Coordinates of C-alpha atoms and ligand atoms in Angstrom, one line a residue:
X4 CA 63.9 5.4 -13.8
X5 CA 61.1 3.1 -12.7
X6 CA 61.7 -0.6 -12.7
X7 CA 60.9 -1.7 -16.4
X8 CA 59.6 -4.9 -15.1
X9 CA 56.8 -3.0 -13.4
X10 CA 54.5 -3.6 -16.4
X11 CA 54.6 -7.3 -16.0
X12 CA 53.9 -7.2 -12.3
X13 CA 51.1 -5.1 -12.8
X14 CA 49.7 -7.3 -15.5
X15 CA 50.4 -10.3 -13.0
X16 CA 48.6 -8.5 -10.4
X17 CA 45.6 -8.1 -12.7
X18 CA 45.5 -11.8 -13.3
X19 CA 45.7 -12.5 -9.6
X20 CA 42.6 -10.1 -8.9
X21 CA 40.7 -11.8 -11.6
X22 CA 41.4 -15.4 -10.2
X23 CA 43.1 -16.6 -13.4
X24 CA 46.8 -16.5 -12.4
X25 CA 48.3 -19.9 -13.1
X26 CA 50.7 -21.6 -10.9
X27 CA 52.9 -24.8 -11.4
X28 CA 53.7 -27.5 -8.8
X29 CA 57.0 -29.4 -8.7
X30 CA 55.4 -32.9 -8.3
X31 CA 56.8 -36.4 -8.6
X32 CA 54.8 -39.2 -9.9
X33 CA 55.0 -42.4 -7.6
X34 CA 55.4 -45.8 -8.9
X35 CA 51.9 -46.8 -8.5
X36 CA 51.1 -44.1 -11.2
X37 CA 48.2 -42.4 -9.2
X38 CA 50.0 -40.8 -6.2
X39 CA 52.2 -37.8 -6.4
X40 CA 54.7 -36.2 -4.0
X41 CA 53.7 -32.7 -4.0
X42 CA 54.8 -29.9 -1.4
X43 CA 56.2 -32.4 1.0
X44 CA 53.0 -34.5 1.2
X45 CA 51.7 -37.5 -1.0
X46 CA 48.4 -36.8 -2.8
X47 CA 46.0 -39.0 -4.7
X48 CA 46.0 -37.5 -8.2
X49 CA 43.3 -37.3 -10.8
X50 CA 45.2 -34.6 -12.6
X51 CA 47.4 -36.4 -15.3
X52 CA 46.8 -37.7 -18.8
X53 CA 48.5 -41.0 -18.2
X54 CA 45.1 -42.5 -18.7
X55 CA 46.5 -46.2 -18.9
X56 CA 49.0 -45.8 -16.0
X57 CA 51.8 -46.4 -18.4
X58 CA 54.3 -43.6 -17.5
X59 CA 55.4 -45.9 -14.7
X60 CA 55.1 -49.3 -16.7
X61 CA 58.0 -51.7 -15.9
X62 CA 58.2 -52.7 -19.6
X63 CA 58.6 -48.9 -20.7
X64 CA 61.0 -48.1 -18.0
X65 CA 63.2 -51.2 -19.2
X66 CA 62.8 -50.2 -22.9
X67 CA 64.0 -46.6 -22.1
X68 CA 66.9 -47.9 -20.0
X69 CA 68.1 -50.2 -22.7
X70 CA 67.6 -47.8 -25.5
X71 CA 69.7 -45.1 -23.5
X72 CA 72.4 -47.7 -23.2
X73 CA 72.4 -48.8 -26.8
X74 CA 71.6 -45.3 -28.5
X75 CA 72.5 -42.7 -26.2
X76 CA 70.1 -39.8 -24.9
X77 CA 70.1 -37.2 -27.8
X78 CA 68.8 -36.9 -31.3
X79 CA 71.7 -34.7 -32.2
X80 CA 70.0 -32.7 -34.9
X81 CA 66.8 -31.9 -36.8
X82 CA 65.2 -34.9 -38.4
X83 CA 66.1 -33.8 -41.9
X84 CA 69.9 -33.7 -40.8
X85 CA 71.1 -36.5 -38.7
X86 CA 68.0 -36.6 -36.1
X87 CA 66.0 -39.2 -37.8
X88 CA 67.2 -42.5 -36.5
X89 CA 66.3 -46.2 -37.4
X90 CA 64.3 -46.2 -34.2
X91 CA 62.1 -43.1 -35.5
X92 CA 61.7 -44.9 -38.9
X93 CA 60.6 -48.2 -37.2
X94 CA 58.1 -46.2 -34.9
X95 CA 56.6 -44.5 -37.7
X96 CA 56.0 -47.7 -39.7
X97 CA 54.5 -49.3 -36.5
X98 CA 52.3 -46.2 -35.9
X99 CA 50.9 -46.1 -39.4
X100 CA 49.9 -49.7 -39.2
X101 CA 48.6 -49.3 -35.7
X102 CA 45.9 -46.6 -36.9
X103 CA 45.6 -48.0 -40.3
X104 CA 46.7 -45.2 -42.4
X105 CA 49.3 -45.4 -45.2
X106 CA 52.2 -43.3 -43.6
X107 CA 53.0 -41.7 -40.2
X108 CA 55.4 -38.8 -39.2
X109 CA 56.7 -38.5 -35.6
X110 CA 57.0 -35.1 -34.0
X111 CA 58.6 -34.2 -30.6
X112 CA 55.4 -32.8 -29.2
X113 CA 51.8 -32.5 -30.1
X114 CA 51.9 -28.8 -29.9
X115 CA 54.5 -28.8 -32.7
X116 CA 52.8 -31.3 -34.8
X117 CA 49.6 -29.0 -35.1
X118 CA 51.3 -25.8 -35.3
X119 CA 53.7 -27.2 -38.0
X120 CA 51.1 -29.1 -40.0
X121 CA 48.2 -26.7 -40.2
X122 CA 50.2 -24.1 -42.0
X123 CA 51.9 -26.5 -44.2
X124 CA 48.4 -27.7 -45.4
X125 CA 46.5 -24.5 -45.8
X126 CA 47.7 -20.9 -46.5
X127 CA 46.3 -17.6 -47.7
X128 CA 43.4 -18.2 -50.1
X129 CA 42.4 -21.5 -48.3
X130 CA 40.0 -21.8 -45.6
X131 CA 40.0 -23.5 -42.2
X132 CA 36.9 -24.5 -40.4
X133 CA 37.3 -25.1 -36.7
X134 CA 35.1 -26.4 -33.8
X135 CA 34.7 -23.7 -31.2
X136 CA 36.1 -25.9 -28.4
X137 CA 39.3 -26.9 -30.3
X138 CA 42.5 -27.3 -28.4
X139 CA 44.6 -24.2 -28.3
X140 CA 47.4 -25.7 -30.5
X141 CA 44.9 -26.1 -33.3
X142 CA 43.9 -22.5 -32.9
X143 CA 47.6 -21.4 -32.9
X144 CA 48.4 -23.5 -36.2
X145 CA 45.3 -21.9 -37.8
X146 CA 46.5 -18.3 -36.8
X147 CA 50.1 -19.1 -38.3
X148 CA 48.5 -20.4 -41.6
X149 CA 46.8 -17.1 -42.6
X150 CA 44.0 -19.1 -44.1
X151 CA 40.4 -17.7 -43.8
X152 CA 39.2 -18.9 -40.3
X153 CA 35.6 -20.0 -39.8
X154 CA 34.6 -21.4 -36.2
X155 CA 31.4 -23.4 -35.9
X156 CA 29.5 -24.1 -32.7
X157 CA 30.7 -27.2 -30.9
X158 CA 29.9 -30.5 -32.6
X159 CA 27.0 -28.5 -34.5
X160 CA 27.0 -30.5 -37.9
X161 CA 24.6 -27.8 -39.5
X162 CA 26.8 -25.1 -38.6
X163 CA 29.8 -27.1 -39.9
X164 CA 27.9 -27.5 -43.1
X165 CA 27.2 -23.9 -43.4
X166 CA 30.8 -22.9 -42.8
X167 CA 31.5 -25.4 -45.8
X168 CA 29.1 -23.8 -47.9
X169 CA 30.2 -20.2 -47.0
X170 CA 34.0 -21.1 -47.9
X171 CA 32.9 -22.5 -51.4
X172 CA 35.2 -20.0 -53.0
X173 CA 38.3 -21.0 -51.1
X174 CA 41.1 -22.8 -53.1
X175 CA 41.2 -25.6 -50.4
X176 CA 39.2 -26.2 -47.2
X177 CA 40.3 -28.0 -44.0
X178 CA 38.2 -28.8 -41.2
X179 CA 39.9 -29.3 -37.9
X180 CA 38.6 -30.7 -34.7
X181 CA 39.5 -32.6 -31.6
X182 CA 38.5 -36.1 -31.8
X183 CA 38.0 -36.0 -28.1
X184 CA 37.6 -32.7 -26.6
X185 CA 40.1 -32.1 -23.8
X186 CA 38.0 -30.2 -21.4
X187 CA 34.8 -32.0 -21.8
X188 CA 35.8 -35.6 -22.6
X189 CA 33.1 -35.8 -25.5
X190 CA 33.6 -37.0 -28.9
X191 CA 33.4 -35.2 -32.4
X192 CA 31.0 -37.3 -34.7
X193 CA 33.7 -38.2 -37.2
X194 CA 31.7 -40.3 -39.6
X195 CA 29.2 -37.4 -40.1
X196 CA 31.9 -34.9 -40.4
X197 CA 33.8 -37.1 -42.9
X198 CA 30.6 -37.4 -44.9
X199 CA 30.1 -33.5 -45.0
X200 CA 33.8 -33.2 -46.1
X201 CA 33.3 -35.7 -48.9
X202 CA 30.4 -33.9 -50.1
X203 CA 32.0 -30.4 -50.0
X204 CA 35.5 -31.7 -51.1
X205 CA 37.1 -30.6 -48.0
X206 CA 40.0 -32.1 -46.0
X207 CA 39.4 -33.2 -42.3
X208 CA 42.2 -33.3 -39.7
X209 CA 41.5 -34.8 -36.3
X210 CA 43.4 -34.4 -33.1
X211 CA 43.1 -37.5 -31.2
X212 CA 45.2 -36.6 -28.1
X213 CA 42.8 -38.0 -25.7
X214 CA 41.3 -40.9 -27.6
X215 CA 44.5 -42.6 -28.7
X216 CA 45.2 -45.7 -26.4
X217 CA 41.7 -45.2 -24.7
X218 CA 39.2 -45.8 -27.4
X219 CA 38.7 -48.3 -30.1
X220 CA 39.9 -51.8 -30.6
X221 CA 43.4 -52.6 -29.1
X222 CA 43.5 -48.8 -28.0
X223 CA 43.8 -47.8 -31.7
X224 CA 42.0 -44.5 -30.9
X225 CA 38.9 -42.7 -32.5
X226 CA 39.1 -43.9 -35.9
X227 CA 38.7 -47.4 -34.8
X228 CA 36.1 -46.4 -32.2
X229 CA 34.0 -45.1 -35.1
X230 CA 34.6 -48.2 -37.3
X231 CA 37.0 -46.6 -39.6
X232 CA 39.3 -49.3 -40.6
X233 CA 42.8 -50.0 -42.5
X234 CA 42.1 -50.2 -46.2
X235 CA 38.7 -48.3 -46.0
X236 CA 40.2 -44.8 -44.7
X237 CA 39.0 -41.9 -46.6
X238 CA 42.1 -40.3 -48.4
X239 CA 40.9 -36.8 -47.3
X240 CA 41.6 -37.7 -43.5
X241 CA 44.5 -36.5 -41.6
X242 CA 45.0 -38.0 -38.2
X243 CA 47.0 -36.7 -35.4
X244 CA 47.4 -38.1 -31.9
X245 CA 49.9 -37.6 -29.0
X246 CA 52.0 -40.0 -27.2
X247 CA 52.6 -38.3 -24.0
X248 CA 49.2 -39.0 -22.6
X249 CA 47.8 -42.4 -22.8
X250 CA 50.9 -43.8 -24.2
X251 CA 52.7 -42.7 -21.3
X252 CA 55.8 -41.4 -23.2
X253 CA 56.3 -38.1 -25.2
X254 CA 55.9 -36.8 -28.7
X255 CA 53.0 -37.2 -31.3
X256 CA 52.5 -38.2 -34.9
X257 CA 50.4 -37.4 -37.9
X258 CA 49.1 -40.0 -40.1
X259 CA 47.7 -39.8 -43.5
X260 CA 48.1 -40.7 -47.2
X261 CA 51.6 -40.9 -48.4
X262 CA 51.8 -37.6 -50.4
X263 CA 50.4 -35.8 -47.4
X264 CA 52.9 -37.0 -45.2
X265 CA 55.7 -36.5 -47.8
X266 CA 54.5 -32.8 -48.0
X267 CA 54.6 -32.3 -44.4
X268 CA 58.2 -33.3 -44.4
X269 CA 59.0 -30.6 -47.0
X270 CA 56.7 -27.9 -45.2
X271 CA 56.3 -28.4 -41.3
X272 CA 58.6 -25.9 -40.0
X273 CA 58.2 -27.1 -36.4
X274 CA 59.6 -30.5 -37.7
X275 CA 62.9 -29.5 -39.3
X276 CA 63.8 -26.3 -37.5
X277 CA 63.7 -28.4 -34.3
X278 CA 66.0 -31.1 -32.8
X279 CA 64.2 -34.4 -33.1
X280 CA 63.1 -36.5 -30.2
X281 CA 65.7 -38.7 -28.8
X282 CA 65.8 -42.1 -30.4
X283 CA 65.5 -43.7 -26.9
X284 CA 62.1 -41.9 -26.7
X285 CA 61.0 -43.3 -30.1
X286 CA 62.1 -46.8 -28.7
X287 CA 60.1 -46.3 -25.6
X288 CA 57.1 -45.5 -27.6
X289 CA 57.5 -48.7 -29.6
X290 CA 57.4 -50.5 -26.3
X291 CA 54.2 -48.6 -25.2
X292 CA 52.4 -49.5 -28.4
X293 CA 52.9 -53.2 -27.6
X294 CA 51.6 -52.6 -24.1
X295 CA 48.5 -50.5 -25.3
X296 CA 47.5 -53.4 -27.6
X297 CA 48.3 -56.4 -25.3
X298 CA 46.9 -55.0 -21.8
X299 CA 43.2 -54.4 -22.9
X300 CA 42.4 -55.0 -19.2
X301 CA 43.7 -51.3 -18.8
X302 CA 40.7 -50.1 -20.8
X303 CA 38.4 -52.4 -19.3
X304 CA 39.4 -51.1 -15.8
X305 CA 38.9 -47.5 -17.1
X306 CA 35.3 -48.4 -18.1
X307 CA 34.5 -49.8 -14.6
X308 CA 36.0 -46.7 -12.8
X309 CA 34.2 -44.5 -15.1
X310 CA 30.9 -46.0 -14.4
X311 CA 31.6 -45.9 -10.7
X312 CA 32.6 -42.3 -10.7
X313 CA 29.6 -41.2 -12.9
X314 CA 27.1 -42.9 -10.6
X315 CA 28.6 -41.3 -7.4
X316 CA 28.7 -37.7 -9.4
X317 CA 25.0 -38.1 -10.2
X318 CA 24.3 -37.6 -6.6
X319 CA 26.0 -34.4 -6.3
X320 CA 24.7 -30.8 -7.0
X321 CA 27.0 -30.1 -9.8
X322 CA 26.7 -30.8 -13.6
X323 CA 29.0 -33.7 -14.8
X324 CA 27.9 -35.0 -18.2
X325 CA 28.9 -38.6 -18.7
X326 CA 31.7 -39.4 -21.1
X327 CA 33.2 -42.5 -22.8
X328 CA 36.7 -41.5 -22.2
X329 CA 39.0 -40.9 -19.2
X330 CA 38.1 -37.3 -18.9
X331 CA 35.3 -36.4 -16.4
X332 CA 34.3 -32.8 -16.1
X333 CA 32.4 -31.4 -13.0
X334 CA 31.3 -27.9 -13.9
X335 CA 31.1 -25.6 -10.8
X336 CA 30.7 -22.2 -12.3
X337 CA 32.6 -19.2 -11.2
X338 CA 36.4 -19.2 -10.9
X339 CA 36.5 -18.6 -7.1
X340 CA 34.0 -21.6 -6.3
X341 CA 35.9 -24.0 -8.5
X342 CA 39.3 -22.8 -6.8
X343 CA 37.7 -23.4 -3.5
X344 CA 36.5 -26.8 -4.3
X345 CA 40.0 -27.7 -5.6
X346 CA 41.4 -26.3 -2.4
X347 CA 39.0 -28.4 -0.2
X348 CA 40.1 -31.4 -2.1
X349 CA 43.8 -30.7 -1.6
X350 CA 43.2 -30.3 2.2
X351 CA 41.9 -33.8 1.9
X352 CA 45.0 -35.2 0.2
X353 CA 43.4 -35.3 -3.3
X354 CA 44.8 -33.5 -6.4
X355 CA 42.2 -32.7 -9.2
X356 CA 42.9 -29.5 -11.2
X357 CA 40.5 -26.7 -11.5
X358 CA 40.3 -25.5 -15.1
X359 CA 39.4 -21.8 -15.7
X360 CA 39.0 -19.4 -18.5
X361 CA 40.4 -18.8 -21.1
X362 CA 40.9 -22.7 -21.3
X363 CA 37.1 -23.3 -20.9
X364 CA 34.4 -20.7 -21.6
X365 CA 33.5 -18.1 -19.1
X366 CA 31.3 -19.3 -16.3
X367 CA 32.2 -22.9 -16.8
X368 CA 35.2 -23.1 -14.6
X369 CA 35.3 -26.8 -13.7
X370 CA 37.1 -29.8 -12.0
X371 CA 38.7 -32.0 -14.6
X372 CA 38.9 -35.3 -13.1
X373 CA 41.0 -37.7 -15.2
X374 CA 41.0 -41.4 -14.5
X375 CA 43.8 -43.8 -14.8
X376 CA 43.6 -47.7 -15.3
X377 CA 46.0 -47.6 -12.3
X378 CA 43.3 -46.2 -9.9
X379 CA 41.7 -48.5 -7.5
X380 CA 38.0 -48.6 -6.7
X381 CA 38.7 -47.1 -3.3
X382 CA 40.6 -44.2 -4.9
X383 CA 37.2 -43.2 -6.8
X384 CA 35.3 -43.8 -3.4
X385 CA 37.8 -41.3 -1.6
X386 CA 37.2 -38.8 -4.2
X387 CA 33.4 -39.0 -4.1
X388 CA 33.4 -38.9 -0.4
X389 CA 35.4 -35.6 -0.5
X390 CA 33.2 -34.1 -3.2
X391 CA 30.0 -34.9 -1.2
X392 CA 31.6 -33.0 1.8
X393 CA 32.5 -30.0 -0.2
X394 CA 29.0 -29.8 -2.0
X395 CA 27.2 -29.2 1.4
X396 CA 26.8 -25.7 2.2
X397 CA 29.0 -24.4 4.9
X398 CA 27.6 -24.4 8.5
Ligands
PLP427 C1 48.0 -32.2 -25.1 C2 47.3 -31.8 -26.2 C3 48.0 -31.5 -27.4 C4 49.5 -31.3 -27.4 O1 50.3 -32.2 -27.2 P1 51.7 -32.4 -26.5 O2 52.3 -33.5 -27.0 O3 51.5 -32.3 -25.2 O4 52.5 -31.2 -27.0 C5 47.4 -31.3 -28.7 N1 46.2 -31.4 -28.7 C6 45.4 -31.9 -27.7 C7 44.0 -31.8 -27.9 C8 45.9 -32.1 -26.5 O5 45.3 -32.2 -25.5

């Protein structure tokens, strides 16, 4: 009998030959939040989503330590059994207030939030209208829902409106979009999208994984960035954000009108068929919210670093569209070239991930540079100098 795992070895060899086999790295973030111990060396990283440098913040570490001592380390059960603690409850109230929506619900991961919420909101007979560059977990949630799926060209409001017109016959329509697109760092035009949803009686769900903590007044995220304020939030808006990126901890939340959240509590299967996040994690996120709000200098640092990076990139031969977030793509093109630039950076002690299809469209393999408020100006200089060297044709 041939080894039955041969089918997988062959499939892996196929990925390898197409330059799309993925590999993990066992890495350890250092206390300065931007250096990483990887493969026995220390690298300067532009790879994490720890945009504010909070994963190593002393106040958060202390909050986690105290919470572990007081509350233990496990949630013990699903939130609908014994896994919803007073710490979770307090966090949800603070999250709702923070983003200016009536009620919030905390999930152990952003993936679980989207994959759980979307099928709870729409089902067969309904329609989902999705931006072409949406994150995989919105797409997975869409597939699970069995609603009719319409994909519109990235940020194309006319195409979105056509999709709304085409799905008139559906019982309920839900437009889903990243508020900040994860591989490009650009923003969805939320006010115009909301106006279209109002006009066509549809719901809008936005995923603010990369805007929360980074954009808006006090880091309140994309809603605040676009001037949507507490008390003036449209009822048809469902807001999702993750807490393992700029917030530096873990988990995610959905905030919306009271009945929407109460409905998700009844129907989001990833919420109640899974053990809750540990209460110590919820407590640590509470500490993170206080730091996000009070240490505005972290967002100011990001803006300075972004400007510096973007000026330097303009002198290089690659396309690097400006963003107003912590994400800066540098589009290289084919997979092999992107991998080779990444390897060149690695050889110079820098860690910047190359992102390849299927995560990004074919032919747009890129470096995804992510900045952190903890980076120094000289860190960005080191990155720019290495990229300049790598951009020159080999002798
Ligand atoms: C990271 C990410 C998620 C998933 O969140 P996790 O908390 O990491 O599971 C969801 N949506 C977007 C846009 C993301 O970038």
